[in-house]
Amino acid sequence: VLLVIYMGYVGLGAGVLQALERPAEVQAAQHLLQQHWELLANHTCLQGPALQRLIEGIIQAYKSGITLQGNTTSLGRWDFSGSFFFSISAITTIGYGNLSPSTVAGRIFCILFALFGIPLNLVLLNEIGQLMLLGVQHCAHRLEEAFHWQKKVSLLIKTCALVTGLLLFLLLPPLLFSDKEGWSYEEGFYYSFITLSTIGFGDYVIGMNPDRTYPSWYKNVISLWILFGMAWLALVIKFCINFLE
């Protein structure tokens, strides 16, 4: 029965997403094809195969983190700050997909690094989550002793912890992303949830816009936000699991 419910839920999601996203996909494909033929028609010196190779080269370079800026290219995704953020996204299993090692040695190291890093990350998240839970329980116990309102205090503390987590990890970070990335609040909120839930589509990733200058502390602060935010969201998801079970 649970499997039937699960497959039905996934099927519902597929149907809704198809209805919402398929028209936009068709429109984007038609627009791209129209631009392609207009470019060939206006610039007769260009040939279809040569243009296709150029497009594929640009796509491959963009996947490697290289973009054209006039007559130069922008680098920087594999500096220490970018590599540190990639390491965090790897062992937290977020895996944005916008950046990946391209050398054989880098790929082998990434496998070994993740093999030991993922368990280490899970242990750390569990410890952070337990500390958060102990803090909430300690506050509830102290208030129960002070006011002798057992049920009311417990509910109040849990509500405060939930609201505080929502503010720190989901509602306030989009304001920072709006300032540093130029995203709308909705885009920042979407990125926050997709990141902390480890879905990590990679359509929005911080610190990747070559036209913007980012402070040195930016990616480090976001890395800490990811760790503590994942621990908090894991507690919320655990509560939802217990409720469903």
mmCIF file of C-alpha atoms in Angstrom:
data_model
loop_
_atom_site.group_PDB
_atom_site.id
_atom_site.type_symbol
_atom_site.label_atom_id
_atom_site.label_comp_id
_atom_site.label_asym_id
_atom_site.label_seq_id
_atom_site.Cartn_x
_atom_site.Cartn_y
_atom_site.Cartn_z
ATOM 1 C CA VAL A 1 0.000 0.000 0.000
ATOM 2 C CA LEU A 2 2.843 2.376 0.887
ATOM 3 C CA LEU A 3 4.529 1.646 -2.460
ATOM 4 C CA VAL A 4 1.279 2.410 -4.317
ATOM 5 C CA ILE A 5 0.908 5.699 -2.418
ATOM 6 C CA TYR A 6 4.564 6.534 -3.161
ATOM 7 C CA MET A 7 4.250 5.844 -6.888
ATOM 8 C CA GLY A 8 0.959 7.736 -7.002
ATOM 9 C CA TYR A 9 2.597 10.755 -5.345
ATOM 10 C CA VAL A 10 5.518 10.671 -7.788
ATOM 11 C CA GLY A 11 3.092 10.290 -10.692
ATOM 12 C CA LEU A 12 1.102 13.277 -9.457
ATOM 13 C CA GLY A 13 4.299 15.325 -9.307
ATOM 14 C CA ALA A 14 5.255 14.239 -12.824
ATOM 15 C CA GLY A 15 1.854 15.182 -14.215
ATOM 16 C CA VAL A 16 1.796 18.617 -12.589
ATOM 17 C CA LEU A 17 5.384 19.383 -13.634
ATOM 18 C CA GLN A 18 4.687 18.288 -17.206
ATOM 19 C CA ALA A 19 1.677 20.593 -17.374
ATOM 20 C CA LEU A 20 3.630 23.520 -15.903
ATOM 21 C CA GLU A 21 7.043 23.154 -17.555
ATOM 22 C CA ARG A 22 6.444 21.478 -20.923
ATOM 23 C CA PRO A 23 4.977 24.583 -22.686
ATOM 24 C CA ALA A 24 7.936 26.706 -21.543
ATOM 25 C CA GLU A 25 10.364 24.028 -22.793
ATOM 26 C CA VAL A 26 8.713 23.918 -26.231
ATOM 27 C CA GLN A 27 8.717 27.713 -26.455
ATOM 28 C CA ALA A 28 12.404 27.930 -25.497
ATOM 29 C CA ALA A 29 13.316 25.262 -28.076
ATOM 30 C CA GLN A 30 11.435 27.092 -30.832
ATOM 31 C CA HIS A 31 13.083 30.395 -29.870
ATOM 32 C CA LEU A 32 16.558 28.812 -29.940
ATOM 33 C CA LEU A 33 15.920 27.232 -33.352
ATOM 34 C CA GLN A 34 14.653 30.556 -34.720
ATOM 35 C CA GLN A 35 17.782 32.377 -33.485
ATOM 36 C CA HIS A 36 19.957 29.661 -35.042
ATOM 37 C CA TRP A 37 18.406 30.041 -38.507
ATOM 38 C CA GLU A 38 18.406 33.858 -38.298
ATOM 39 C CA LEU A 39 22.122 33.838 -37.475
ATOM 40 C CA LEU A 40 22.910 31.586 -40.437
ATOM 41 C CA ALA A 41 20.717 33.672 -42.742
ATOM 42 C CA ASN A 42 22.255 37.015 -41.694
ATOM 43 C CA HIS A 43 25.848 35.741 -41.713
ATOM 44 C CA THR A 44 26.196 33.606 -44.816
ATOM 45 C CA CYS A 45 29.910 33.014 -44.159
ATOM 46 C CA LEU A 46 28.951 30.829 -41.225
ATOM 47 C CA GLN A 47 28.360 27.142 -41.852
ATOM 48 C CA GLY A 48 26.003 24.937 -39.885
ATOM 49 C CA PRO A 49 28.587 22.353 -38.687
ATOM 50 C CA ALA A 50 31.116 25.049 -37.697
ATOM 51 C CA LEU A 51 28.484 26.944 -35.740
ATOM 52 C CA GLN A 52 27.395 23.721 -34.036
ATOM 53 C CA ARG A 53 30.998 22.995 -32.961
ATOM 54 C CA LEU A 54 31.328 26.524 -31.576
ATOM 55 C CA ILE A 55 28.099 26.185 -29.605
ATOM 56 C CA GLU A 56 29.203 22.832 -28.191
ATOM 57 C CA GLY A 57 32.588 24.326 -27.234
ATOM 58 C CA ILE A 58 30.919 27.237 -25.440
ATOM 59 C CA ILE A 59 28.606 24.854 -23.561
ATOM 60 C CA GLN A 60 31.522 22.643 -22.518
ATOM 61 C CA ALA A 61 33.580 25.660 -21.410
ATOM 62 C CA TYR A 62 30.664 27.007 -19.374
ATOM 63 C CA LYS A 63 30.298 23.651 -17.640
ATOM 64 C CA SER A 64 33.990 23.925 -16.709
ATOM 65 C CA GLY A 65 33.428 27.385 -15.258
ATOM 66 C CA ILE A 66 34.950 29.402 -18.112
ATOM 67 C CA THR A 67 32.986 32.263 -19.671
ATOM 68 C CA LEU A 68 33.858 34.745 -22.399
ATOM 69 C CA GLN A 69 34.293 38.384 -21.353
ATOM 70 C CA GLY A 70 35.069 40.369 -24.482
ATOM 71 C CA ASN A 71 38.398 39.082 -25.802
ATOM 72 C CA THR A 72 39.332 37.360 -22.527
ATOM 73 C CA THR A 73 37.995 34.514 -20.429
ATOM 74 C CA SER A 74 37.025 34.495 -16.768
ATOM 75 C CA LEU A 75 38.563 31.967 -14.398
ATOM 76 C CA GLY A 76 38.183 31.479 -10.671
ATOM 77 C CA ARG A 77 35.806 28.605 -10.000
ATOM 78 C CA TRP A 78 38.713 26.381 -8.994
ATOM 79 C CA ASP A 79 40.500 28.859 -6.727
ATOM 80 C CA PHE A 80 40.665 27.865 -3.049
ATOM 81 C CA SER A 81 37.332 29.483 -2.189
ATOM 82 C CA GLY A 82 35.545 27.826 -5.106
ATOM 83 C CA SER A 83 37.229 24.472 -4.427
ATOM 84 C CA PHE A 84 36.248 24.689 -0.740
ATOM 85 C CA PHE A 85 32.623 25.311 -1.681
ATOM 86 C CA PHE A 86 32.723 22.405 -4.158
ATOM 87 C CA SER A 87 34.101 20.136 -1.414
ATOM 88 C CA ILE A 88 31.205 21.123 0.865
ATOM 89 C CA SER A 89 28.662 20.491 -1.894
ATOM 90 C CA ALA A 90 30.235 17.078 -2.589
ATOM 91 C CA ILE A 91 30.306 15.596 0.928
ATOM 92 C CA THR A 92 26.881 17.043 1.811
ATOM 93 C CA THR A 93 25.571 15.216 -1.324
ATOM 94 C CA ILE A 94 24.066 18.461 -2.656
ATOM 95 C CA GLY A 95 25.970 18.014 -5.928
ATOM 96 C CA TYR A 96 24.836 21.100 -7.836
ATOM 97 C CA GLY A 97 26.156 19.701 -11.117
ATOM 98 C CA ASN A 98 27.378 23.067 -12.397
ATOM 99 C CA LEU A 99 30.976 22.219 -11.525
ATOM 100 C CA SER A 100 32.803 18.900 -11.584
ATOM 101 C CA PRO A 101 36.411 17.688 -11.866
ATOM 102 C CA SER A 102 37.550 17.247 -15.462
ATOM 103 C CA THR A 103 40.897 15.475 -14.906
ATOM 104 C CA VAL A 104 41.261 11.747 -14.215
ATOM 105 C CA ALA A 105 43.232 12.445 -11.035
ATOM 106 C CA GLY A 106 40.591 14.924 -9.876
ATOM 107 C CA ARG A 107 37.769 12.436 -10.432
ATOM 108 C CA ILE A 108 39.588 9.630 -8.585
ATOM 109 C CA PHE A 109 40.340 11.961 -5.680
ATOM 110 C CA CYS A 110 36.703 13.128 -5.647
ATOM 111 C CA ILE A 111 35.525 9.496 -5.266
ATOM 112 C CA LEU A 112 37.897 8.830 -2.355
ATOM 113 C CA PHE A 113 37.180 12.222 -0.781
ATOM 114 C CA ALA A 114 33.412 11.655 -0.901
ATOM 115 C CA LEU A 115 33.720 8.033 0.261
ATOM 116 C CA PHE A 116 35.122 9.156 3.623
ATOM 117 C CA GLY A 117 33.655 12.664 3.622
ATOM 118 C CA ILE A 118 29.975 11.684 3.351
ATOM 119 C CA PRO A 119 30.001 9.545 6.541
ATOM 120 C CA LEU A 120 31.981 12.268 8.326
ATOM 121 C CA ASN A 121 29.423 14.838 7.218
ATOM 122 C CA LEU A 122 26.516 12.670 8.405
ATOM 123 C CA VAL A 123 28.147 12.224 11.823
ATOM 124 C CA LEU A 124 28.725 15.983 12.106
ATOM 125 C CA LEU A 125 25.157 16.826 11.048
ATOM 126 C CA ASN A 126 23.817 14.319 13.562
ATOM 127 C CA GLU A 127 25.900 15.886 16.339
ATOM 128 C CA ILE A 128 24.819 19.422 15.394
ATOM 129 C CA GLY A 129 21.188 18.295 15.237
ATOM 130 C CA GLN A 130 21.446 16.632 18.647
ATOM 131 C CA LEU A 131 22.983 19.793 20.140
ATOM 132 C CA MET A 132 20.133 21.862 18.691
ATOM 133 C CA LEU A 133 17.595 19.398 20.087
ATOM 134 C CA LEU A 134 19.284 19.372 23.497
ATOM 135 C CA GLY A 135 19.257 23.169 23.524
ATOM 136 C CA VAL A 136 15.524 23.237 22.819
ATOM 137 C CA GLN A 137 14.853 20.578 25.480
ATOM 138 C CA HIS A 138 17.041 22.408 28.018
ATOM 139 C CA CYS A 139 15.149 25.671 27.453
ATOM 140 C CA ALA A 140 11.818 23.855 27.778
ATOM 141 C CA HIS A 141 12.942 22.146 31.012
ATOM 142 C CA ARG A 142 14.088 25.422 32.565
ATOM 143 C CA LEU A 143 10.817 27.150 31.704
ATOM 144 C CA GLU A 144 8.798 24.203 32.989
ATOM 145 C CA GLU A 145 10.595 24.484 36.336
ATOM 146 C CA ALA A 146 10.015 28.227 36.437
ATOM 147 C CA PHE A 147 6.349 28.385 35.380
ATOM 148 C CA HIS A 148 5.080 24.781 35.900
ATOM 149 C CA TRP A 149 3.384 24.796 32.476
ATOM 150 C CA GLN A 150 4.580 21.520 31.035
ATOM 151 C CA LYS A 151 2.487 21.137 27.895
ATOM 152 C CA LYS A 152 2.228 24.823 27.100
ATOM 153 C CA VAL A 153 5.954 25.498 27.573
ATOM 154 C CA SER A 154 6.979 22.489 25.462
ATOM 155 C CA LEU A 155 4.721 23.562 22.607
ATOM 156 C CA LEU A 156 5.907 27.183 22.917
ATOM 157 C CA ILE A 157 9.602 26.243 22.818
ATOM 158 C CA LYS A 158 9.159 23.937 19.826
ATOM 159 C CA THR A 159 7.240 26.641 17.989
ATOM 160 C CA CYS A 160 9.955 29.215 18.772
ATOM 161 C CA ALA A 161 12.670 26.803 17.585
ATOM 162 C CA LEU A 162 10.773 26.187 14.339
ATOM 163 C CA VAL A 163 10.215 29.903 13.706
ATOM 164 C CA THR A 164 13.838 30.757 14.556
ATOM 165 C CA GLY A 165 15.077 28.089 12.163
ATOM 166 C CA LEU A 166 12.760 29.332 9.437
ATOM 167 C CA LEU A 167 14.106 32.853 9.874
ATOM 168 C CA LEU A 168 17.808 31.945 10.033
ATOM 169 C CA PHE A 169 17.908 29.299 7.335
ATOM 170 C CA LEU A 170 15.041 29.964 4.900
ATOM 171 C CA LEU A 171 13.494 33.436 5.251
ATOM 172 C CA LEU A 172 16.481 35.758 5.892
ATOM 173 C CA PRO A 173 19.178 34.237 3.583
ATOM 174 C CA PRO A 174 17.235 35.177 0.395
ATOM 175 C CA LEU A 175 17.767 38.841 1.367
ATOM 176 C CA LEU A 176 21.537 38.266 1.293
ATOM 177 C CA PHE A 177 21.282 36.434 -2.022
ATOM 178 C CA SER A 178 19.223 39.285 -3.472
ATOM 179 C CA ASP A 179 21.993 41.718 -2.518
ATOM 180 C CA LYS A 180 25.001 39.640 -3.605
ATOM 181 C CA GLU A 181 23.562 37.679 -6.538
ATOM 182 C CA GLY A 182 20.839 39.993 -7.840
ATOM 183 C CA TRP A 183 18.188 37.295 -7.457
ATOM 184 C CA SER A 184 14.589 37.963 -6.560
ATOM 185 C CA TYR A 185 13.396 36.926 -3.090
ATOM 186 C CA GLU A 186 11.496 33.988 -4.597
ATOM 187 C CA GLU A 187 14.664 32.776 -6.375
ATOM 188 C CA GLY A 188 16.682 33.106 -3.161
ATOM 189 C CA PHE A 189 14.092 31.177 -1.145
ATOM 190 C CA TYR A 190 13.950 28.492 -3.839
ATOM 191 C CA TYR A 191 17.774 28.194 -3.773
ATOM 192 C CA SER A 192 17.777 27.992 0.035
ATOM 193 C CA PHE A 193 15.351 25.083 0.199
ATOM 194 C CA ILE A 194 16.831 23.217 -2.785
ATOM 195 C CA THR A 195 20.283 23.505 -1.178
ATOM 196 C CA LEU A 196 19.429 22.607 2.420
ATOM 197 C CA SER A 197 17.288 19.657 1.328
ATOM 198 C CA THR A 198 20.336 18.418 -0.693
ATOM 199 C CA ILE A 199 18.266 18.292 -3.893
ATOM 200 C CA GLY A 200 20.778 20.653 -5.521
ATOM 201 C CA PHE A 201 19.520 21.094 -9.076
ATOM 202 C CA GLY A 202 22.341 23.512 -9.888
ATOM 203 C CA ASP A 203 20.163 26.025 -11.744
ATOM 204 C CA TYR A 204 20.998 28.563 -9.017
ATOM 205 C CA VAL A 205 24.435 28.505 -7.357
ATOM 206 C CA ILE A 206 26.025 31.313 -5.355
ATOM 207 C CA GLY A 207 29.268 33.030 -6.345
ATOM 208 C CA MET A 208 29.202 32.013 -10.016
ATOM 209 C CA ASN A 209 28.277 35.269 -11.773
ATOM 210 C CA PRO A 210 31.427 36.601 -13.538
ATOM 211 C CA ASP A 211 29.895 40.081 -13.706
ATOM 212 C CA ARG A 212 29.730 40.412 -9.902
ATOM 213 C CA THR A 213 32.419 40.891 -7.275
ATOM 214 C CA TYR A 214 31.972 38.792 -4.156
ATOM 215 C CA PRO A 215 33.519 39.472 -0.722
ATOM 216 C CA SER A 216 36.098 36.955 0.516
ATOM 217 C CA TRP A 217 33.889 35.851 3.439
ATOM 218 C CA TYR A 218 30.842 35.145 1.297
ATOM 219 C CA LYS A 219 31.329 31.482 0.352
ATOM 220 C CA ASN A 220 32.719 30.599 3.789
ATOM 221 C CA VAL A 221 29.643 32.014 5.536
ATOM 222 C CA ILE A 222 27.361 30.188 3.079
ATOM 223 C CA SER A 223 29.241 26.939 3.791
ATOM 224 C CA LEU A 224 28.508 27.312 7.530
ATOM 225 C CA TRP A 225 24.905 28.200 6.717
ATOM 226 C CA ILE A 226 24.627 24.982 4.703
ATOM 227 C CA LEU A 227 25.965 22.830 7.565
ATOM 228 C CA PHE A 228 23.735 24.253 10.294
ATOM 229 C CA GLY A 229 20.766 24.653 7.953
ATOM 230 C CA MET A 230 20.949 21.027 6.854
ATOM 231 C CA ALA A 231 21.084 19.917 10.496
ATOM 232 C CA TRP A 232 18.001 22.006 11.322
ATOM 233 C CA LEU A 233 16.066 20.852 8.256
ATOM 234 C CA ALA A 234 17.021 17.243 9.020
ATOM 235 C CA LEU A 235 15.298 17.613 12.403
ATOM 236 C CA VAL A 236 12.186 19.015 10.706
ATOM 237 C CA ILE A 237 12.192 16.192 8.132
ATOM 238 C CA LYS A 238 12.697 13.640 10.934
ATOM 239 C CA PHE A 239 9.629 15.056 12.679
ATOM 240 C CA CYS A 240 7.663 14.752 9.413
ATOM 241 C CA ILE A 241 8.857 11.135 9.018
ATOM 242 C CA ASN A 242 7.721 10.288 12.560
ATOM 243 C CA PHE A 243 4.349 11.918 11.845
ATOM 244 C CA LEU A 244 3.879 9.951 8.598
ATOM 245 C CA GLU A 245 4.963 6.670 10.192
#
